[in-house]
């Protein structure tokens, strides 16, 4: 029934959305065939269906799970932790810190989130509360060591039912969250460079950035430059260098002013280099504008290196 069974792709929702409009459904949910990733469309009060990216649905579930656990127990565990990957939205850390929780960033790949759970169990220190990554995967509970779209589906439906008792749609809850924490928007650009020359160019881009970290990107100042291959974090103001504390990986990351960021990561499977980036705006339109501008500046910067 779908041309491409990927919950990140619009075409996977064609028939689902058609039916949703016929029966006036609040939600359209789609998992991939092995049910580890969940794609979501939510209807607002005007009947318009909005796409929730993996970052958006992950943050919505993080906020819901933490608020409900806090309400049920009166407080969250003192050693409670939220785990996310370095290319996931900065909103994840903002939410965790607002609840007084530890926020842990790991390399891309859900196995690294699973490793944190194992570490908590083995050391007896740390309580896993929630984990997710931008690529449409999250894990509630510790029954698994991988992203789980079945539990995510149940939790999202529970959240939708809960907000509905307050006269709100999930989209209203999303906007409430943006108003509370800031309008975070995250995106990704990639450049494919074919052949052996392409792979060499990709390495050359990484090495150029590694040797000369940019001081400014798209109007944002670089506050720190992380190099996961060299295991260093350079404070751009003081020059002080600390360790990343993560396994070595050929990834560069730039913390920018105003909670913006950029991460450069070569694909492990294709001759492609990926640029993940995020901004924080004052409204949906402002965040869209800032994200578009930063994306253009990043591509411009890379094309100058080619």
XYZ file of C-alpha atoms in Angstrom:
306
model
C 0.000 0.000 0.000
C 3.016 2.325 0.037
C 5.621 3.020 -2.640
C 8.339 3.474 0.005
C 7.720 2.144 3.542
C 9.740 4.794 5.376
C 7.918 6.826 8.073
C 10.259 9.751 7.367
C 8.911 10.004 3.788
C 5.753 11.873 2.757
C 4.738 9.171 0.255
C 4.332 6.658 3.101
C 1.422 8.809 4.369
C -0.536 9.275 1.111
C -3.264 6.685 1.781
C -3.263 7.238 5.545
C -3.857 10.978 5.175
C -6.579 10.386 2.576
C -8.463 8.159 5.038
C -7.734 10.530 7.957
C -9.425 13.399 6.096
C -12.452 11.218 5.262
C -13.026 10.176 8.899
C -11.640 13.363 10.537
C -8.917 11.518 12.480
C -6.826 13.359 15.089
C -3.653 11.423 14.307
C -2.001 9.470 11.527
C 0.809 7.181 12.670
C 3.122 5.072 10.526
C 5.954 2.757 11.515
C 8.510 1.151 9.252
C 8.183 -2.626 8.621
C 10.306 -3.612 11.650
C 8.438 -1.105 13.837
C 11.348 0.752 15.369
C 10.676 4.215 13.854
C 7.460 6.199 14.098
C 6.253 8.925 11.727
C 3.432 11.236 12.850
C 0.894 13.639 11.351
C -1.307 15.605 13.767
C -4.428 17.626 13.056
C -4.821 21.152 14.416
C -8.105 22.828 15.375
C -8.531 24.077 11.782
C -8.345 20.545 10.393
C -4.845 21.012 8.927
C -2.469 18.055 9.308
C 1.073 18.924 10.416
C 4.141 16.723 10.056
C 6.049 16.026 13.256
C 9.732 15.391 12.567
C 11.595 12.862 14.713
C 12.905 15.768 16.783
C 9.385 17.143 17.312
C 7.680 13.869 18.247
C 10.678 12.954 20.446
C 10.464 16.231 22.374
C 6.676 15.942 22.666
C 7.067 12.478 24.206
C 9.960 13.589 26.426
C 7.911 16.467 27.851
C 4.829 14.251 28.301
C 6.688 11.344 29.931
C 8.665 13.560 32.321
C 5.667 15.708 33.302
C 3.493 12.624 33.927
C 6.148 10.791 35.923
C 6.744 13.894 38.015
C 2.992 14.342 38.610
C 2.518 10.674 39.566
C 5.458 10.394 41.974
C 5.633 14.005 43.128
C 9.214 14.230 41.916
C 11.629 12.640 39.470
C 14.551 10.434 40.644
C 17.576 12.487 41.670
C 19.839 10.423 39.419
C 17.327 10.523 36.511
C 18.775 10.906 33.029
C 17.627 11.672 29.498
C 19.868 10.379 26.697
C 20.089 11.702 23.158
C 22.512 11.788 20.225
C 24.759 14.693 19.235
C 22.759 15.341 16.026
C 19.423 15.528 17.842
C 17.750 18.870 18.627
C 19.104 21.030 21.469
C 15.522 21.198 22.725
C 16.007 17.696 24.194
C 18.624 18.979 26.635
C 16.633 22.122 27.412
C 13.604 20.023 28.461
C 15.695 17.610 30.568
C 17.439 20.459 32.387
C 14.110 22.203 33.046
C 13.113 19.080 35.021
C 16.438 19.106 36.907
C 17.654 15.963 35.142
C 21.028 14.922 33.815
C 21.261 15.157 30.028
C 23.673 12.806 28.266
C 24.732 13.163 24.643
C 26.081 10.135 22.759
C 27.299 9.438 19.217
C 24.783 8.802 16.425
C 23.203 5.352 16.623
C 20.712 3.972 19.102
C 23.165 1.347 20.371
C 24.962 4.165 22.203
C 21.735 5.052 24.048
C 21.391 1.353 24.918
C 24.953 1.353 26.265
C 24.040 4.123 28.706
C 21.174 1.997 30.092
C 23.589 -0.921 30.527
C 26.066 1.396 32.266
C 23.390 2.539 34.727
C 22.465 -1.080 35.477
C 26.054 -2.215 35.958
C 27.121 0.718 38.133
C 23.851 0.951 40.077
C 23.989 4.699 39.465
C 21.653 6.538 37.125
C 17.988 6.019 36.250
C 17.111 5.974 32.561
C 13.956 8.004 31.960
C 13.839 8.663 28.218
C 16.007 8.527 25.125
C 15.557 9.464 21.490
C 17.333 10.412 18.283
C 16.346 12.722 15.420
C 15.866 9.842 12.989
C 12.369 9.033 14.313
C 13.322 6.632 17.099
C 12.791 6.691 20.852
C 12.744 4.312 23.796
C 10.499 4.585 26.842
C 11.416 2.111 29.582
C 14.337 -0.305 29.630
C 12.688 -3.435 28.204
C 14.717 -3.004 24.986
C 18.083 -1.642 23.914
C 16.822 -0.164 20.683
C 14.248 2.328 19.452
C 10.699 0.994 19.784
C 7.840 2.356 17.683
C 5.216 0.151 19.366
C 5.663 1.751 22.794
C 6.143 5.170 21.152
C 2.784 4.729 19.372
C 1.022 3.825 22.634
C 2.623 6.769 24.452
C 1.744 9.236 21.707
C -1.879 8.065 21.654
C -1.967 8.372 25.451
C -0.538 11.904 25.191
C -3.108 12.824 22.529
C -5.934 11.525 24.749
C -4.534 13.391 27.777
C -4.254 16.732 25.952
C -7.714 16.213 24.448
C -9.191 16.153 27.975
C -7.754 19.682 28.282
C -9.361 20.720 24.992
C -6.015 20.651 23.187
C -4.726 18.875 20.114
C -1.200 17.441 19.983
C -0.329 20.403 17.758
C -1.493 22.770 20.545
C 0.758 20.844 22.950
C 3.656 21.238 20.516
C 3.123 25.020 20.285
C 2.814 25.243 24.110
C 6.176 23.512 24.330
C 7.767 25.887 21.806
C 6.406 28.852 23.783
C 7.875 27.408 26.982
C 11.334 26.405 25.712
C 11.863 28.292 22.441
C 11.052 27.554 18.811
C 13.775 25.050 17.987
C 14.133 23.938 14.382
C 16.587 21.376 13.087
C 17.477 20.308 9.594
C 19.978 18.358 7.532
C 21.750 18.974 4.218
C 23.973 16.517 2.414
C 26.436 16.712 -0.442
C 27.151 13.607 -2.544
C 30.569 13.443 -4.207
C 30.888 10.454 -6.542
C 33.861 8.162 -7.018
C 37.296 7.926 -5.425
C 37.817 11.676 -5.979
C 34.562 12.285 -4.102
C 35.728 10.308 -1.075
C 39.027 12.197 -1.114
C 37.182 15.545 -1.309
C 35.049 14.550 1.697
C 38.182 13.736 3.712
C 39.732 17.018 2.546
C 36.650 19.000 3.757
C 36.866 17.322 7.181
C 40.621 17.906 7.456
C 40.318 21.574 6.427
C 37.657 22.154 9.093
C 39.654 20.131 11.606
C 42.802 22.208 11.152
C 40.995 25.554 10.923
C 37.765 25.527 12.964
C 35.508 28.381 11.775
C 35.114 31.233 14.270
C 31.734 32.223 12.816
C 29.063 30.389 10.810
C 26.118 32.170 9.208
C 26.220 35.108 11.609
C 26.560 32.894 14.709
C 29.786 32.890 16.744
C 31.348 29.466 17.340
C 31.640 29.047 21.118
C 33.256 25.597 21.070
C 34.533 23.168 18.461
C 34.241 19.454 19.195
C 36.384 16.953 17.300
C 35.253 13.417 18.070
C 38.124 11.883 16.089
C 40.755 13.662 18.190
C 38.549 13.483 21.345
C 38.818 17.235 21.935
C 36.494 20.126 22.752
C 38.140 23.495 22.140
C 36.716 26.533 23.936
C 36.989 29.132 21.169
C 37.217 32.077 23.602
C 39.902 30.723 25.924
C 41.571 28.086 23.738
C 41.154 25.578 26.600
C 40.868 21.963 25.421
C 38.902 19.239 27.208
C 37.955 15.670 26.242
C 34.641 14.721 24.608
C 34.394 11.577 26.724
C 32.884 9.659 23.787
C 34.309 6.925 21.506
C 36.403 8.218 18.598
C 34.473 9.018 15.431
C 35.214 11.181 12.377
C 32.669 13.835 13.340
C 33.023 17.600 13.883
C 30.550 19.626 15.932
C 30.247 23.369 16.494
C 28.331 24.890 19.388
C 27.054 28.284 18.229
C 25.619 31.312 20.028
C 21.856 31.475 20.741
C 21.629 27.681 21.165
C 22.348 27.062 17.461
C 24.705 24.278 16.299
C 26.247 22.520 13.318
C 27.533 18.959 12.998
C 29.565 17.620 10.045
C 29.523 13.862 9.561
C 30.569 11.727 6.588
C 28.155 8.902 5.718
C 29.442 5.468 6.622
C 27.768 3.816 3.639
C 27.780 6.344 0.766
C 30.167 8.966 -0.722
C 28.214 11.629 1.093
C 28.908 14.230 3.773
C 26.004 15.247 6.019
C 25.490 18.590 7.723
C 23.084 18.582 10.647
C 22.191 21.962 12.113
C 19.714 23.600 14.451
C 18.531 27.069 15.427
C 16.204 28.619 17.996
C 13.629 31.212 16.909
C 10.939 33.348 18.505
C 8.109 31.885 16.366
C 7.599 29.122 13.790
C 8.200 31.605 10.955
C 11.292 33.079 12.632
C 12.773 29.608 13.236
C 12.071 28.602 9.600
C 13.790 31.752 8.365
C 16.835 31.298 10.603
C 17.127 27.624 9.668
C 16.951 28.381 5.928
C 19.584 31.125 6.255
C 21.973 28.917 8.258
C 21.515 26.027 5.793
C 22.413 28.293 2.870
C 25.498 29.640 4.661
C 26.700 26.117 5.500
C 26.409 24.990 1.856
C 28.150 28.171 0.733
C 31.000 27.503 3.180
C 31.426 23.910 1.932
C 31.251 24.807 -1.777
C 34.135 27.213 -1.192
C 36.204 24.224 -0.030
C 35.426 22.100 -3.104
